[in-house]
Amino acid sequence: MTTKELLYVEDALGHEKYFKTKCQEVANQLQDTELKNCVMQMQKKHEQLFQSFYNLL
């Protein structure tokens, strides 16, 4: 993997970690069950994407 590709993966990891954290924060503040479940699904998706990028390393 080239240096540029590694930098892209590192950047992508940071973005996915940020999105996962934000989804978790928002889900904890929501009271509407349906909306909370939707945000929690988004959190899981970002966790999966994080793991996919991490596994490239």
N, CA, C and O atoms as a printed pandas DataFrame, in Angstrom:
     atom_number atom_name residue_name chain_id  residue_number  x_coord  y_coord  z_coord
0              1         N          MET        A               1    0.844   -1.161    0.000
1              2        CA          MET        A               1    0.000    0.000    0.000
2              3         C          MET        A               1    0.897    1.233    0.000
3              4         O          MET        A               1    1.889    1.288    0.727
4              5         N          THR        A               2    0.547    2.205   -0.806
5              6        CA          THR        A               2    1.362    3.416   -0.889
6              7         C          THR        A               2    1.093    4.312    0.323
7              8         O          THR        A               2    0.118    4.126    1.051
8              9         N          THR        A               3    1.970    5.275    0.513
9             10        CA          THR        A               3    1.810    6.232    1.601
10            11         C          THR        A               3    0.497    6.999    1.461
11            12         O          THR        A               3   -0.209    7.224    2.444
12            13         N          LYS        A               4    0.185    7.389    0.250
13            14        CA          LYS        A               4   -1.050    8.131    0.003
14            15         C          LYS        A               4   -2.275    7.279    0.337
15            16         O          LYS        A               4   -3.241    7.781    0.910
16            17         N          GLU        A               5   -2.239    6.017   -0.012
17            18        CA          GLU        A               5   -3.350    5.117    0.302
18            19         C          GLU        A               5   -3.492    4.917    1.809
19            20         O          GLU        A               5   -4.606    4.877    2.329
20            21         N          LEU        A               6   -2.373    4.791    2.504
21            22        CA          LEU        A               6   -2.408    4.651    3.954
22            23         C          LEU        A               6   -2.988    5.900    4.612
23            24         O          LEU        A               6   -3.742    5.807    5.581
24            25         N          LEU        A               7   -2.633    7.069    4.080
25            26        CA          LEU        A               7   -3.186    8.313    4.606
26            27         C          LEU        A               7   -4.695    8.374    4.387
27            28         O          LEU        A               7   -5.433    8.862    5.243
28            29         N          TYR        A               8   -5.149    7.877    3.239
29            30        CA          TYR        A               8   -6.586    7.847    2.978
30            31         C          TYR        A               8   -7.296    6.931    3.971
31            32         O          TYR        A               8   -8.345    7.291    4.504
32            33         N          VAL        A               9   -6.744    5.775    4.217
33            34        CA          VAL        A               9   -7.351    4.828    5.161
34            35         C          VAL        A               9   -7.367    5.436    6.559
35            36         O          VAL        A               9   -8.363    5.321    7.273
36            37         N          GLU        A              10   -6.281    6.077    6.950
37            38        CA          GLU        A              10   -6.222    6.719    8.259
38            39         C          GLU        A              10   -7.293    7.811    8.380
39            40         O          GLU        A              10   -7.963    7.923    9.407
40            41         N          ASP        A              11   -7.443    8.594    7.343
41            42        CA          ASP        A              11   -8.461    9.643    7.322
42            43         C          ASP        A              11   -9.860    9.034    7.401
43            44         O          ASP        A              11  -10.711    9.522    8.145
44            45         N          ALA        A              12  -10.093    7.982    6.643
45            46        CA          ALA        A              12  -11.393    7.315    6.647
46            47         C          ALA        A              12  -11.699    6.729    8.028
47            48         O          ALA        A              12  -12.839    6.796    8.488
48            49         N          LEU        A              13  -10.700    6.160    8.683
49            50        CA          LEU        A              13  -10.882    5.636   10.036
50            51         C          LEU        A              13  -11.330    6.741   10.994
51            52         O          LEU        A              13  -12.239    6.550   11.802
52            53         N          GLY        A              14  -10.682    7.886   10.890
53            54        CA          GLY        A              14  -11.031    9.022   11.744
54            55         C          GLY        A              14  -12.458    9.490   11.513
55            56         O          GLY        A              14  -13.181    9.797   12.462
56            57         N          HIS        A              15  -12.861    9.542   10.252
57            58        CA          HIS        A              15  -14.223    9.970    9.928
58            59         C          HIS        A              15  -15.248    8.985   10.478
59            60         O          HIS        A              15  -16.239    9.393   11.085
60            61         N          GLU        A              16  -15.019    7.712   10.271
61            62        CA          GLU        A              16  -15.976    6.708   10.738
62            63         C          GLU        A              16  -16.059    6.678   12.258
63            64         O          GLU        A              16  -17.141    6.497   12.817
64            65         N          LYS        A              17  -14.935    6.852   12.924
65            66        CA          LYS        A              17  -14.928    6.893   14.384
66            67         C          LYS        A              17  -15.734    8.100   14.873
67            68         O          LYS        A              17  -16.511    7.993   15.822
68            69         N          TYR        A              18  -15.542    9.245   14.216
69            70        CA          TYR        A              18  -16.272   10.459   14.578
70            71         C          TYR        A              18  -17.777   10.263   14.379
71            72         O          TYR        A              18  -18.565   10.585   15.269
72            73         N          PHE        A              19  -18.184    9.733   13.207
73            74        CA          PHE        A              19  -19.598    9.533   12.924
74            75         C          PHE        A              19  -20.235    8.551   13.906
75            76         O          PHE        A              19  -21.363    8.753   14.354
76            77         N          LYS        A              20  -19.507    7.494   14.234
77            78        CA          LYS        A              20  -20.005    6.503   15.192
78            79         C          LYS        A              20  -20.225    7.151   16.557
79            80         O          LYS        A              20  -21.251    6.924   17.197
80            81         N          THR        A              21  -19.269    7.950   16.996
81            82        CA          THR        A              21  -19.371    8.630   18.286
82            83         C          THR        A              21  -20.540    9.601   18.306
83            84         O          THR        A              21  -21.293    9.652   19.279
84            85         N          LYS        A              22  -20.694   10.375   17.232
85            86        CA          LYS        A              22  -21.793   11.342   17.162
86            87         C          LYS        A              22  -23.145   10.643   17.155
87            88         O          LYS        A              22  -24.081   11.099   17.812
88            89         N          CYS        A              23  -23.255    9.555   16.429
89            90        CA          CYS        A              23  -24.509    8.796   16.417
90            91         C          CYS        A              23  -24.832    8.292   17.820
91            92         O          CYS        A              23  -25.985    8.333   18.251
92            93         N          GLN        A              24  -23.827    7.825   18.517
93            94        CA          GLN        A              24  -24.034    7.319   19.877
94            95         C          GLN        A              24  -24.500    8.445   20.800
95            96         O          GLN        A              24  -25.409    8.245   21.606
96            97         N          GLU        A              25  -23.887    9.623   20.690
97            98        CA          GLU        A              25  -24.273   10.762   21.514
98            99         C          GLU        A              25  -25.718   11.176   21.243
99           100         O          GLU        A              25  -26.487   11.434   22.169
100          101         N          VAL        A              26  -26.073   11.236   19.961
101          102        CA          VAL        A              26  -27.430   11.638   19.588
102          103         C          VAL        A              26  -28.442   10.592   20.049
103          104         O          VAL        A              26  -29.493   10.948   20.584
104          105         N          ALA        A              27  -28.147    9.327   19.854
105          106        CA          ALA        A              27  -29.064    8.259   20.263
106          107         C          ALA        A              27  -29.340    8.313   21.760
107          108         O          ALA        A              27  -30.460    8.049   22.200
108          109         N          ASN        A              28  -28.330    8.652   22.533
109          110        CA          ASN        A              28  -28.502    8.737   23.981
110          111         C          ASN        A              28  -29.415    9.891   24.389
111          112         O          ASN        A              28  -29.991    9.872   25.477
112          113         N          GLN        A              29  -29.546   10.885   23.529
113          114        CA          GLN        A              29  -30.374   12.051   23.845
114          115         C          GLN        A              29  -31.798   11.927   23.314
115          116         O          GLN        A              29  -32.683   12.672   23.735
116          117         N          LEU        A              30  -32.022   11.003   22.404
117          118        CA          LEU        A              30  -33.337   10.880   21.786
118          119         C          LEU        A              30  -34.311   10.113   22.678
119          120         O          LEU        A              30  -33.937    9.176   23.383
120          121         N          GLN        A              31  -35.568   10.540   22.623
121          122        CA          GLN        A              31  -36.598    9.833   23.369
122          123         C          GLN        A              31  -37.555    9.093   22.444
123          124         O          GLN        A              31  -38.201    8.131   22.859
124          125         N          ASP        A              32  -37.648    9.531   21.207
125          126        CA          ASP        A              32  -38.505    8.856   20.229
126          127         C          ASP        A              32  -37.853    7.517   19.872
127          128         O          ASP        A              32  -36.745    7.485   19.336
128          129         N          THR        A              33  -38.536    6.426   20.167
129          130        CA          THR        A              33  -37.973    5.079   19.997
130          131         C          THR        A              33  -37.616    4.782   18.548
131          132         O          THR        A              33  -36.552    4.227   18.273
132          133         N          GLU        A              34  -38.487    5.144   17.629
133          134        CA          GLU        A              34  -38.239    4.850   16.216
134          135         C          GLU        A              34  -37.022    5.609   15.703
135          136         O          GLU        A              34  -36.178    5.044   15.009
136          137         N          LEU        A              35  -36.935    6.880   16.044
137          138        CA          LEU        A              35  -35.795    7.683   15.620
138          139         C          LEU        A              35  -34.501    7.204   16.282
139          140         O          LEU        A              35  -33.447    7.162   15.648
140          141         N          LYS        A              36  -34.596    6.844   17.561
141          142        CA          LYS        A              36  -33.433    6.337   18.284
142          143         C          LYS        A              36  -32.906    5.060   17.631
143          144         O          LYS        A              36  -31.697    4.895   17.471
144          145         N          ASN        A              37  -33.822    4.152   17.253
145          146        CA          ASN        A              37  -33.415    2.908   16.595
146          147         C          ASN        A              37  -32.740    3.192   15.257
147          148         O          ASN        A              37  -31.763    2.534   14.898
148          149         N          CYS        A              38  -33.257    4.164   14.526
149          150        CA          CYS        A              38  -32.658    4.542   13.242
150          151         C          CYS        A              38  -31.230    5.039   13.430
151          152         O          CYS        A              38  -30.330    4.646   12.689
152          153         N          VAL        A              39  -31.024    5.899   14.418
153          154        CA          VAL        A              39  -29.686    6.440   14.686
154          155         C          VAL        A              39  -28.755    5.332   15.175
155          156         O          VAL        A              39  -27.569    5.327   14.846
156          157         N          MET        A              40  -29.282    4.408   15.950
157          158        CA          MET        A              40  -28.462    3.295   16.427
158          159         C          MET        A              40  -28.049    2.387   15.271
159          160         O          MET        A              40  -26.947    1.839   15.282
160          161         N          GLN        A              41  -28.915    2.222   14.281
161          162        CA          GLN        A              41  -28.548    1.454   13.086
162          163         C          GLN        A              41  -27.439    2.165   12.316
163          164         O          GLN        A              41  -26.529    1.528   11.787
164          165         N          MET        A              42  -27.528    3.496   12.262
165          166        CA          MET        A              42  -26.468    4.268   11.604
166          167         C          MET        A              42  -25.146    4.095   12.346
167          168         O          MET        A              42  -24.086    3.988   11.729
168          169         N          GLN        A              43  -25.219    4.068   13.671
169          170        CA          GLN        A              43  -24.020    3.864   14.482
170          171         C          GLN        A              43  -23.389    2.513   14.171
171          172         O          GLN        A              43  -22.172    2.414   14.017
172          173         N          LYS        A              44  -24.212    1.476   14.079
173          174        CA          LYS        A              44  -23.695    0.135   13.766
174          175         C          LYS        A              44  -23.052    0.109   12.381
175          176         O          LYS        A              44  -22.020   -0.532   12.183
176          177         N          LYS        A              45  -23.663    0.806   11.424
177          178        CA          LYS        A              45  -23.114    0.850   10.063
178          179         C          LYS        A              45  -21.737    1.517   10.064
179          180         O          LYS        A              45  -20.815    1.050    9.396
180          181         N          HIS        A              46  -21.606    2.610   10.817
181          182        CA          HIS        A              46  -20.309    3.283   10.886
182          183         C          HIS        A              46  -19.275    2.425   11.598
183          184         O          HIS        A              46  -18.092    2.477   11.261
184          185         N          GLU        A              47  -19.702    1.639   12.577
185          186        CA          GLU        A              47  -18.781    0.700   13.238
186          187         C          GLU        A              47  -18.306   -0.363   12.255
187          188         O          GLU        A              47  -17.130   -0.729   12.250
188          189         N          GLN        A              48  -19.225   -0.861   11.418
189          190        CA          GLN        A              48  -18.850   -1.853   10.403
190          191         C          GLN        A              48  -17.881   -1.255    9.389
191          192         O          GLN        A              48  -16.904   -1.896    9.001
192          193         N          LEU        A              49  -18.154   -0.035    8.966
193          194        CA          LEU        A              49  -17.245    0.623    8.014
194          195         C          LEU        A              49  -15.872    0.846    8.635
195          196         O          LEU        A              49  -14.849    0.674    7.973
196          197         N          PHE        A              50  -15.854    1.234    9.920
197          198        CA          PHE        A              50  -14.588    1.417   10.629
198          199         C          PHE        A              50  -13.798    0.112   10.618
199          200         O          PHE        A              50  -12.605    0.101   10.314
200          201         N          GLN        A              51  -14.473   -0.984   10.950
201          202        CA          GLN        A              51  -13.794   -2.285   10.987
202          203         C          GLN        A              51  -13.295   -2.685    9.604
203          204         O          GLN        A              51  -12.218   -3.266    9.478
204          205         N          SER        A              52  -14.063   -2.380    8.578
205          206        CA          SER        A              52  -13.638   -2.703    7.214
206          207         C          SER        A              52  -12.347   -1.959    6.852
207          208         O          SER        A              52  -11.409   -2.546    6.314
208          209         N          PHE        A              53  -12.317   -0.676    7.154
209          210        CA          PHE        A              53  -11.113    0.108    6.878
210          211         C          PHE        A              53   -9.935   -0.380    7.739
211          212         O          PHE        A              53   -8.810   -0.497    7.253
212          213         N          TYR        A              54  -10.210   -0.661    9.018
213          214        CA          TYR        A              54   -9.169   -1.122    9.918
214          215         C          TYR        A              54   -8.559   -2.431    9.442
215          216         O          TYR        A              54   -7.352   -2.645    9.555
216          217         N          ASN        A              55   -9.406   -3.303    8.909
217          218        CA          ASN        A              55   -8.927   -4.602    8.431
218          219         C          ASN        A              55   -8.038   -4.469    7.196
219          220         O          ASN        A              55   -7.283   -5.389    6.880
220          221         N          LEU        A              56   -8.116   -3.346    6.500
221          222        CA          LEU        A              56   -7.211   -3.116    5.370
222          223         C          LEU        A              56   -5.763   -3.006    5.836
223          224         O          LEU        A              56   -4.829   -3.297    5.089
224          225         N          LEU        A              57   -5.599   -2.583    7.076
225          226        CA          LEU        A              57   -4.252   -2.436    7.622
226          227         C          LEU        A              57   -3.767   -3.777    8.081
227          228         O          LEU        A              57   -2.647   -3.891    8.580
